[in-house]
mmCIF file of C-alpha atoms in Angstrom:
data_model
loop_
_atom_site.group_PDB
_atom_site.id
_atom_site.type_symbol
_atom_site.label_atom_id
_atom_site.label_comp_id
_atom_site.label_asym_id
_atom_site.label_seq_id
_atom_site.Cartn_x
_atom_site.Cartn_y
_atom_site.Cartn_z
ATOM 1 C CA MET A 198 82.595 121.694 76.298
ATOM 2 C CA THR A 199 85.382 119.794 78.083
ATOM 3 C CA VAL A 200 85.555 119.066 81.800
ATOM 4 C CA ARG A 201 88.724 121.170 81.983
ATOM 5 C CA LEU A 202 86.990 124.168 80.397
ATOM 6 C CA LEU A 203 83.942 123.846 82.651
ATOM 7 C CA SER A 204 86.217 123.777 85.675
ATOM 8 C CA LEU A 205 88.160 126.793 84.457
ATOM 9 C CA LEU A 206 84.995 128.842 83.918
ATOM 10 C CA ALA A 207 83.729 127.964 87.387
ATOM 11 C CA LEU A 208 87.099 128.884 88.843
ATOM 12 C CA LEU A 209 87.138 132.266 87.132
ATOM 13 C CA ALA A 210 83.643 133.010 88.409
ATOM 14 C CA ALA A 211 84.629 132.329 92.020
ATOM 15 C CA CYS A 212 88.229 133.540 92.169
ATOM 16 C CA ASP A 213 87.455 137.115 93.272
ATOM 17 C CA ARG A 214 85.650 135.832 96.403
ATOM 18 C CA LEU A 215 88.049 133.120 97.532
ATOM 19 C CA PRO A 216 90.033 133.824 100.733
ATOM 20 C CA GLU A 217 93.559 135.150 100.425
ATOM 21 C CA PRO A 218 96.449 132.838 101.381
ATOM 22 C CA SER A 219 97.521 133.417 104.977
ATOM 23 C CA LEU A 220 100.292 130.803 105.124
ATOM 24 C CA GLU A 221 103.097 130.810 102.543
ATOM 25 C CA GLY A 222 105.541 127.929 102.229
ATOM 26 C CA GLN A 223 108.247 127.020 99.758
ATOM 27 C CA HIS A 224 105.931 124.922 97.573
ATOM 28 C CA VAL A 225 102.393 125.482 98.949
ATOM 29 C CA ARG A 226 100.213 128.407 99.982
ATOM 30 C CA ILE A 227 97.242 127.828 102.300
ATOM 31 C CA ALA A 228 94.066 129.923 102.348
ATOM 32 C CA ALA A 229 91.190 129.221 104.729
ATOM 33 C CA SER A 230 87.623 130.404 105.073
ATOM 34 C CA PRO A 231 87.083 132.874 107.926
ATOM 35 C CA GLY A 232 86.786 131.071 111.251
ATOM 36 C CA LEU A 233 88.829 128.024 110.250
ATOM 37 C CA GLY A 234 92.118 127.479 112.064
ATOM 38 C CA PRO A 235 94.673 124.982 110.742
ATOM 39 C CA CYS A 236 97.065 123.197 113.068
ATOM 40 C CA ALA A 237 100.552 124.666 113.265
ATOM 41 C CA GLY A 238 102.243 121.828 111.386
ATOM 42 C CA ASN A 239 100.011 121.775 108.297
ATOM 43 C CA LEU A 240 102.104 124.032 106.068
ATOM 44 C CA ALA A 241 105.403 122.287 106.838
ATOM 45 C CA HIS A 242 103.714 118.923 106.244
ATOM 46 C CA MET A 243 102.331 119.975 102.852
ATOM 47 C CA ASP A 244 105.632 121.518 101.771
ATOM 48 C CA LEU A 245 107.530 118.353 102.672
ATOM 49 C CA PHE A 246 104.912 116.109 101.070
ATOM 50 C CA VAL A 247 105.146 118.033 97.793
ATOM 51 C CA ALA A 248 108.960 117.878 97.906
ATOM 52 C CA ARG A 249 108.869 114.116 98.461
ATOM 53 C CA MET A 250 106.315 113.558 95.701
ATOM 54 C CA ALA A 251 108.474 115.609 93.350
ATOM 55 C CA ALA A 252 111.486 113.464 94.236
ATOM 56 C CA GLU A 253 109.446 110.267 93.791
ATOM 57 C CA THR A 254 108.241 111.251 90.335
ATOM 58 C CA GLY A 255 111.340 113.030 89.082
ATOM 59 C CA VAL A 256 109.679 116.396 88.466
ATOM 60 C CA PRO A 257 110.595 119.738 90.053
ATOM 61 C CA ALA A 258 108.598 121.009 93.016
ATOM 62 C CA PRO A 259 107.035 124.413 92.262
ATOM 63 C CA THR A 260 108.406 127.554 93.896
ATOM 64 C CA GLY A 261 107.693 131.278 93.764
ATOM 65 C CA ASP A 262 104.664 132.248 91.713
ATOM 66 C CA ASP A 263 104.240 128.627 90.583
ATOM 67 C CA ARG A 264 103.482 127.318 94.078
ATOM 68 C CA PHE A 265 100.394 125.200 94.643
ATOM 69 C CA THR A 266 97.443 126.771 96.471
ATOM 70 C CA TYR A 267 95.357 124.835 98.985
ATOM 71 C CA TYR A 268 91.938 126.338 99.812
ATOM 72 C CA TRP A 269 90.437 124.964 103.029
ATOM 73 C CA LEU A 270 86.786 125.971 102.862
ATOM 74 C CA THR A 271 83.699 125.684 105.010
ATOM 75 C CA ALA A 272 80.893 123.526 103.628
ATOM 76 C CA GLU A 273 79.062 126.663 102.464
ATOM 77 C CA ASP A 274 82.114 128.226 100.811
ATOM 78 C CA PHE A 275 83.003 124.919 99.194
ATOM 79 C CA VAL A 276 79.632 124.846 97.421
ATOM 80 C CA ASP A 277 79.617 128.567 96.599
ATOM 81 C CA LEU A 278 83.252 129.192 95.661
ATOM 82 C CA SER A 279 84.816 125.980 94.403
ATOM 83 C CA PRO A 280 84.390 124.321 90.996
ATOM 84 C CA CYS A 281 84.080 120.902 92.666
ATOM 85 C CA PRO A 282 80.959 118.725 92.347
ATOM 86 C CA ARG A 283 78.840 118.894 95.488
ATOM 87 C CA GLU A 284 79.108 115.128 95.960
ATOM 88 C CA VAL A 285 82.843 115.244 96.742
ATOM 89 C CA SER A 286 84.780 116.661 99.700
ATOM 90 C CA ALA A 287 87.654 118.026 97.592
ATOM 91 C CA CYS A 288 88.965 118.394 94.064
ATOM 92 C CA THR A 289 92.099 119.550 92.286
ATOM 93 C CA VAL A 290 92.057 121.904 89.291
ATOM 94 C CA PHE A 291 95.424 122.495 87.625
ATOM 95 C CA ASP A 292 97.669 123.770 90.474
ATOM 96 C CA THR A 293 94.897 124.468 92.998
ATOM 97 C CA ILE A 294 93.126 122.339 95.602
ATOM 98 C CA TYR A 295 89.669 123.085 97.013
ATOM 99 C CA SER A 296 88.863 121.052 100.108
ATOM 100 C CA ARG A 297 86.526 120.802 103.061
ATOM 101 C CA GLU A 298 89.408 119.148 104.947
ATOM 102 C CA ALA A 299 92.399 120.946 106.453
ATOM 103 C CA VAL A 300 94.856 118.203 105.439
ATOM 104 C CA LEU A 301 94.245 115.901 102.485
ATOM 105 C CA ASP A 302 97.371 114.381 100.977
ATOM 106 C CA HIS A 303 95.240 112.549 98.394
ATOM 107 C CA GLU A 304 94.583 115.864 96.653
ATOM 108 C CA LEU A 305 98.243 116.915 96.837
ATOM 109 C CA VAL A 306 99.069 113.771 94.839
ATOM 110 C CA HIS A 307 96.631 114.871 92.132
ATOM 111 C CA LEU A 308 98.823 117.904 91.531
ATOM 112 C CA PHE A 309 101.365 115.462 90.060
ATOM 113 C CA GLY A 310 98.930 113.476 87.929
ATOM 114 C CA PHE A 311 95.908 115.156 86.369
ATOM 115 C CA ASP A 312 94.346 115.236 82.903
ATOM 116 C CA THR A 313 94.503 111.465 82.555
ATOM 117 C CA SER A 314 92.334 108.371 82.982
ATOM 118 C CA SER A 315 90.242 108.520 86.171
ATOM 119 C CA PHE A 316 91.363 105.017 87.136
ATOM 120 C CA PHE A 317 95.073 105.833 87.024
ATOM 121 C CA ALA A 318 94.729 109.353 88.422
ATOM 122 C CA GLU A 319 92.708 108.185 91.433
ATOM 123 C CA GLY A 320 94.787 105.036 91.846
ATOM 124 C CA PHE A 321 97.942 107.160 91.925
ATOM 125 C CA ALA A 322 96.426 109.408 94.606
ATOM 126 C CA VAL A 323 95.204 106.476 96.717
ATOM 127 C CA ALA A 324 98.601 104.747 96.522
ATOM 128 C CA TYR A 325 100.332 107.811 98.001
ATOM 129 C CA GLU A 326 97.617 109.373 100.161
ATOM 130 C CA GLY A 327 98.880 108.011 103.479
ATOM 131 C CA LEU A 328 96.863 106.866 106.470
ATOM 132 C CA GLY A 329 95.039 110.110 107.278
ATOM 133 C CA GLY A 330 94.082 111.195 110.760
ATOM 134 C CA GLY A 331 92.109 108.163 111.901
ATOM 135 C CA VAL A 332 93.516 105.397 114.047
ATOM 136 C CA TYR A 333 92.321 102.749 111.580
ATOM 137 C CA ASP A 334 92.248 102.603 107.801
ATOM 138 C CA MET A 335 88.584 102.556 106.817
ATOM 139 C CA ARG A 336 89.235 100.196 103.918
ATOM 140 C CA PRO A 337 89.022 96.430 104.582
ATOM 141 C CA THR A 338 92.174 94.585 105.597
ATOM 142 C CA MET A 339 90.894 91.218 104.331
ATOM 143 C CA ILE A 340 90.523 91.250 100.522
ATOM 144 C CA THR A 341 89.130 88.235 98.675
ATOM 145 C CA SER A 342 88.987 89.573 95.105
ATOM 146 C CA ARG A 343 89.251 92.765 93.044
ATOM 147 C CA ASP A 344 87.418 93.660 89.835
ATOM 148 C CA ILE A 345 90.127 95.578 88.005
ATOM 149 C CA TRP A 346 88.594 95.398 84.526
ATOM 150 C CA SER A 347 85.329 97.173 85.349
ATOM 151 C CA SER A 348 87.107 99.972 87.215
ATOM 152 C CA LEU A 349 89.644 100.435 84.416
ATOM 153 C CA LEU A 350 86.883 101.499 82.039
ATOM 154 C CA ALA A 351 84.944 103.686 84.482
ATOM 155 C CA VAL A 352 83.865 107.140 83.292
ATOM 156 C CA LEU A 353 85.131 109.835 85.654
ATOM 157 C CA TRP A 354 84.630 108.539 89.220
ATOM 158 C CA PHE A 355 81.349 106.752 88.435
ATOM 159 C CA GLY A 356 81.742 103.010 88.874
ATOM 160 C CA LEU A 357 85.362 103.390 89.944
ATOM 161 C CA SER A 358 86.641 101.435 92.952
ATOM 162 C CA TYR A 359 89.287 103.723 94.463
ATOM 163 C CA ASP A 360 90.732 100.864 96.499
ATOM 164 C CA ASP A 361 91.069 98.576 93.469
ATOM 165 C CA ALA A 362 92.668 101.388 91.482
ATOM 166 C CA GLY A 363 95.058 102.189 94.329
ATOM 167 C CA ALA A 364 96.088 98.547 94.736
ATOM 168 C CA PHE A 365 96.777 98.120 91.012
ATOM 169 C CA VAL A 366 98.695 101.387 90.697
ATOM 170 C CA ALA A 367 100.751 100.520 93.793
ATOM 171 C CA TYR A 368 101.659 97.241 92.085
ATOM 172 C CA LEU A 369 102.712 99.153 88.946
ATOM 173 C CA LEU A 370 104.819 101.543 91.027
ATOM 174 C CA ASP A 371 106.586 98.634 92.699
ATOM 175 C CA ARG A 372 106.935 96.658 89.472
ATOM 176 C CA HIS A 373 108.129 99.439 87.130
ATOM 177 C CA GLY A 374 109.150 102.324 89.411
ATOM 178 C CA PRO A 375 107.638 105.793 89.983
ATOM 179 C CA ALA A 376 109.559 107.444 87.127
ATOM 180 C CA LYS A 377 108.205 105.074 84.451
ATOM 181 C CA PHE A 378 104.702 105.332 85.874
ATOM 182 C CA GLN A 379 104.881 109.133 85.934
ATOM 183 C CA ALA A 380 106.038 109.127 82.297
ATOM 184 C CA ALA A 381 103.107 106.914 81.290
ATOM 185 C CA LEU A 382 100.466 108.710 83.351
ATOM 186 C CA PRO A 383 99.570 111.588 80.982
ATOM 187 C CA HIS A 384 99.187 109.170 78.079
ATOM 188 C CA PHE A 385 96.364 107.072 79.520
ATOM 189 C CA PRO A 386 93.217 108.006 77.559
ATOM 190 C CA LEU A 387 90.585 110.141 79.282
ATOM 191 C CA LEU A 388 87.929 108.009 77.597
ATOM 192 C CA ALA A 389 89.311 104.653 78.633
ATOM 193 C CA SER A 390 89.392 101.649 76.336
ATOM 194 C CA ARG A 391 91.258 98.378 76.690
ATOM 195 C CA SER A 392 93.134 98.941 73.468
ATOM 196 C CA GLY A 393 94.102 102.499 74.385
ATOM 197 C CA ILE A 394 95.380 101.505 77.836
ATOM 198 C CA ASP A 395 97.134 98.465 76.399
ATOM 199 C CA ARG A 396 99.105 100.660 73.991
ATOM 200 C CA VAL A 397 100.399 102.755 76.888
ATOM 201 C CA PHE A 398 101.393 99.625 78.820
ATOM 202 C CA ARG A 399 103.316 98.211 75.872
ATOM 203 C CA ASN A 400 105.010 101.542 75.088
ATOM 204 C CA TYR A 401 106.025 102.491 78.638
ATOM 205 C CA PHE A 402 106.135 99.249 80.640
ATOM 206 C CA GLY A 403 107.046 96.787 77.899
ATOM 207 C CA VAL A 404 104.209 94.409 78.852
ATOM 208 C CA SER A 405 100.570 94.029 77.864
ATOM 209 C CA LEU A 406 97.702 95.252 79.991
ATOM 210 C CA ALA A 407 96.221 91.732 80.176
ATOM 211 C CA ASP A 408 99.505 90.240 81.398
ATOM 212 C CA SER A 409 99.871 92.991 83.999
ATOM 213 C CA VAL A 410 96.369 92.432 85.369
ATOM 214 C CA ALA A 411 96.975 88.680 85.467
ATOM 215 C CA GLU A 412 100.246 89.115 87.364
ATOM 216 C CA PHE A 413 98.602 91.531 89.795
ATOM 217 C CA ILE A 414 95.745 89.089 90.474
ATOM 218 C CA ALA A 415 98.217 86.251 91.032
ATOM 219 C CA GLU A 416 100.610 88.154 93.291
ATOM 220 C CA ARG A 417 99.000 91.247 94.827
ATOM 221 C CA GLU A 418 95.211 91.027 94.623
ATOM 222 C CA ARG A 419 94.655 90.595 98.360
ATOM 223 C CA CYS A 420 97.026 93.317 99.533
ATOM 224 C CA PRO A 421 95.018 95.991 101.451
ATOM 225 C CA HIS A 422 95.523 99.748 101.448
ATOM 226 C CA LEU A 423 97.135 99.676 104.876
ATOM 227 C CA ALA A 424 100.010 97.693 103.331
ATOM 228 C CA TYR A 425 100.198 98.917 99.724
ATOM 229 C CA ASP A 426 100.010 102.627 100.587
ATOM 230 C CA ARG A 427 103.540 103.999 100.272
ATOM 231 C CA LYS A 428 103.277 106.002 103.538
ATOM 232 C CA ILE A 429 105.966 108.481 102.485
ATOM 233 C CA MET A 430 105.181 110.797 105.416
ATOM 234 C CA GLU A 431 104.329 108.304 108.156
ATOM 235 C CA CYS A 432 107.348 106.055 107.585
ATOM 236 C CA ASP A 433 109.840 108.877 107.161
ATOM 237 C CA ALA A 434 108.593 111.017 110.035
ATOM 238 C CA PRO A 435 111.127 112.246 112.641
ATOM 239 C CA ARG A 436 112.872 109.118 113.918
ATOM 240 C CA ILE A 437 112.810 108.108 117.559
ATOM 241 C CA ALA A 438 116.311 107.393 118.864
ATOM 242 C CA TRP A 439 116.208 104.514 121.328
ATOM 243 C CA ASP A 440 118.116 101.434 122.476
ATOM 244 C CA GLY A 441 115.467 98.944 121.322
ATOM 245 C CA ARG A 442 114.474 98.290 124.919
ATOM 246 C CA HIS A 443 112.610 101.344 126.210
ATOM 247 C CA HIS A 444 111.667 104.850 125.148
ATOM 248 C CA ALA A 445 109.388 107.316 126.946
ATOM 249 C CA GLU A 446 108.319 110.900 126.348
ATOM 250 C CA TYR A 447 106.252 113.493 128.142
ATOM 251 C CA ARG A 448 104.917 116.122 125.798
ATOM 252 C CA ARG A 449 102.220 118.648 125.035
ATOM 253 C CA ILE A 450 99.397 117.779 122.618
ATOM 254 C CA ALA A 451 97.757 120.894 121.171
ATOM 255 C CA ALA A 452 96.859 122.448 117.824
ATOM 256 C CA ASP A 453 99.621 125.074 118.056
ATOM 257 C CA GLU A 454 102.412 122.528 118.514
ATOM 258 C CA PRO A 455 104.731 122.829 115.474
ATOM 259 C CA ASP A 456 104.302 119.144 114.527
ATOM 260 C CA ALA A 457 100.511 118.973 115.017
ATOM 261 C CA LEU A 458 98.432 118.209 111.911
ATOM 262 C CA GLY A 459 94.719 118.800 111.486
ATOM 263 C CA PRO A 460 91.999 119.180 112.214
ATOM 264 C CA PHE A 461 90.882 115.890 110.713
ATOM 265 C CA GLY A 462 87.100 115.700 110.643
ATOM 266 C CA ARG A 463 85.707 118.026 113.286
ATOM 267 C CA ASP A 464 88.457 118.249 115.910
ATOM 268 C CA SER A 465 91.031 115.450 115.655
ATOM 269 C CA LEU A 466 94.745 116.106 115.369
ATOM 270 C CA LEU A 467 97.740 113.927 114.601
ATOM 271 C CA ILE A 468 101.458 113.919 115.385
ATOM 272 C CA LEU A 469 103.737 111.717 113.263
ATOM 273 C CA ARG A 470 106.880 109.926 114.427
ATOM 274 C CA SER A 471 108.686 106.802 113.217
ATOM 275 C CA ILE A 472 110.626 104.112 115.023
ATOM 276 C CA ASP A 473 112.913 101.233 114.051
ATOM 277 C CA VAL A 474 112.127 98.010 115.921
ATOM 278 C CA PRO A 475 115.363 95.967 116.057
ATOM 279 C CA GLU A 476 113.849 92.481 116.450
ATOM 280 C CA ASP A 477 110.573 90.580 116.388
ATOM 281 C CA GLY A 478 108.967 90.348 119.797
ATOM 282 C CA THR A 479 106.452 91.529 122.360
ATOM 283 C CA TYR A 480 106.338 95.232 123.145
ATOM 284 C CA GLU A 481 104.280 97.205 125.612
ATOM 285 C CA LEU A 482 102.669 100.433 124.413
ATOM 286 C CA GLU A 483 101.387 102.899 126.992
ATOM 287 C CA ILE A 484 99.880 106.379 126.921
ATOM 288 C CA VAL A 485 98.675 108.350 129.942
ATOM 289 C CA THR A 486 96.939 111.725 129.867
ATOM 290 C CA ASP A 487 98.112 114.105 132.576
ATOM 291 C CA PRO A 488 95.015 114.552 134.799
ATOM 292 C CA ARG A 489 96.272 117.913 135.999
ATOM 293 C CA VAL A 490 95.979 119.463 132.545
ATOM 294 C CA GLY A 491 92.843 120.289 130.605
ATOM 295 C CA GLU A 492 89.532 118.573 131.255
ATOM 296 C CA SER A 493 89.043 115.976 133.963
ATOM 297 C CA ASP A 494 88.835 112.831 131.797
ATOM 298 C CA LEU A 495 90.532 112.833 128.414
ATOM 299 C CA SER A 496 91.949 109.327 128.547
ATOM 300 C CA GLY A 497 89.655 108.025 125.816
ATOM 301 C CA PHE A 498 90.608 110.757 123.346
ATOM 302 C CA HIS A 499 94.387 110.382 123.223
ATOM 303 C CA THR A 500 95.633 107.331 121.390
ATOM 304 C CA LEU A 501 99.022 105.845 120.570
ATOM 305 C CA SER A 502 99.051 103.795 117.357
ATOM 306 C CA VAL A 503 101.791 101.840 115.593
ATOM 307 C CA VAL A 504 101.704 100.624 111.961
ATOM 308 C CA GLY A 505 104.377 98.567 110.240
ATOM 309 C CA CYS A 506 106.039 100.111 107.199
ATOM 310 C CA GLY A 507 106.436 96.838 105.312
ATOM 311 C CA ARG A 508 104.519 96.451 102.089
ATOM 312 C CA CYS A 509 102.381 93.600 100.868
ATOM 313 C CA ASP A 510 104.708 90.823 102.072
ATOM 314 C CA ASP A 511 103.913 91.730 105.694
ATOM 315 C CA GLU A 512 100.627 91.052 107.438
ATOM 316 C CA PRO A 513 99.002 94.477 107.868
ATOM 317 C CA ALA A 514 98.008 95.522 111.373
ATOM 318 C CA VAL A 515 97.336 98.648 113.406
ATOM 319 C CA HIS A 516 98.304 98.347 117.054
ATOM 320 C CA GLU A 517 96.710 100.998 119.248
ATOM 321 C CA THR A 518 95.946 101.842 122.834
ATOM 322 C CA THR A 519 94.332 104.576 124.891
ATOM 323 C CA ASP A 520 96.073 103.261 128.019
ATOM 324 C CA MET A 521 98.285 100.142 127.849
ATOM 325 C CA ALA A 522 98.586 97.203 125.446
ATOM 326 C CA ARG A 523 100.997 94.381 124.727
ATOM 327 C CA VAL A 524 101.508 93.837 121.009
ATOM 328 C CA GLU A 525 103.603 91.694 118.703
ATOM 329 C CA LEU A 526 105.836 93.798 116.461
ATOM 330 C CA ARG A 527 108.005 92.628 113.613
ATOM 331 C CA ALA A 528 111.517 93.939 113.139
ATOM 332 C CA GLY A 529 111.755 96.960 110.846
ATOM 333 C CA ARG A 530 110.476 100.509 110.424
ATOM 334 C CA HIS A 531 107.131 101.455 111.992
ATOM 335 C CA ALA A 532 104.985 104.583 111.856
ATOM 336 C CA LEU A 533 104.158 105.756 115.373
ATOM 337 C CA ARG A 534 101.284 108.204 115.657
ATOM 338 C CA LEU A 535 99.845 110.261 118.504
ATOM 339 C CA HIS A 536 96.138 111.080 118.102
ATOM 340 C CA GLY A 537 94.574 113.939 120.040
ATOM 341 C CA LEU A 538 92.060 116.787 119.893
ATOM 342 C CA THR A 539 92.337 120.336 118.619
ATOM 343 C CA THR A 540 89.807 121.515 121.188
ATOM 344 C CA VAL A 541 91.950 120.836 124.271
ATOM 345 C CA ASP A 542 95.458 121.697 125.379
ATOM 346 C CA THR A 543 96.918 118.857 127.381
ATOM 347 C CA ARG A 544 99.999 116.727 127.995
ATOM 348 C CA VAL A 545 100.581 113.015 127.724
ATOM 349 C CA ALA A 546 103.227 110.533 128.765
ATOM 350 C CA TRP A 547 103.763 107.702 126.319
ATOM 351 C CA SER A 548 106.236 104.849 126.073
ATOM 352 C CA ILE A 549 107.260 101.724 124.175
ATOM 353 C CA THR A 550 109.027 98.928 126.067
ATOM 354 C CA ARG A 551 110.435 95.573 124.999
ATOM 355 C CA VAL A 552 108.903 92.726 127.058
ATOM 356 C CA ASP A 553 111.515 90.048 127.738
ATOM 357 C CA ASP A 554 109.113 87.486 129.184
ATOM 358 C CA PRO A 555 105.589 87.827 127.740
ATOM 359 C CA THR A 556 104.258 84.864 129.737
ATOM 360 C CA PRO A 557 101.088 85.927 131.627
ATOM 361 C CA ARG A 558 101.564 85.912 135.392
#
């Protein structure tokens, strides 16, 4: 019995008890277990993510009855109602996602690349999954070596390094383009072999698998996820208009704000913006929680973070502060993120300022 058939049988057994969708978008419907409350921006984020992935891969985004369904389930419902293995936090079956997390772009990517080799399916998802809700990427930023060959032949997710797969797929996307990769993706063998994968490489990329791995090792092996991830949401978030010298905002941070995403984990939320830095230099980042709003001391829970949008040619770094910090930023596009809590309703003032003379005084 195939994995697809097992999943389908489990899905049919649970479908009459799954929650009904309560949020309906152009491309995605969201259903949540009773008691779970998504942030107000989740549906718009998922709809836009699906539209951008469709544009990246050259396939139409589903509409009408063909829309994707995202089930956000409690831990108990996830075990009882989803076809996913208990060891995972989410899985994608055909056009449906089952997840313990309210927002998980990794699984949305799987909607565009399933029924293929685990290495390339997971690598594809990791390469496009974005930075998530945390301030830092949990993967290492200093890479010494990657073992591509052992992961290439992994069975399902056992023995598969998601980071190695993501790095190699990101290299293929940059080297050959998303359209060629998307065309090749369904042809990678489910039961991986070097010869089977090599045939796909020669047919769709015009190069051998061995030569591709060798080029990757020589040119991209040490590139970390923070850099190779394509960040299609973070780096194309609503742009901040500024003069390159100073920008400041005072705004509300709460789960019902239309651009709030989450919760991530238990109670974290995220707001995405982007900013173009006109020249290399020293910049001052500052965020202040309004003490008149909400609880008495929330300063440690609201964070301003900035991540460069350059790829593997740029040194990856996350600059963050819960109060004030001077950082060195390179010219170019940056993702600017506000991190807060779903459990409080508060306001923050935040700013970015060019420092003309960074000499300590």
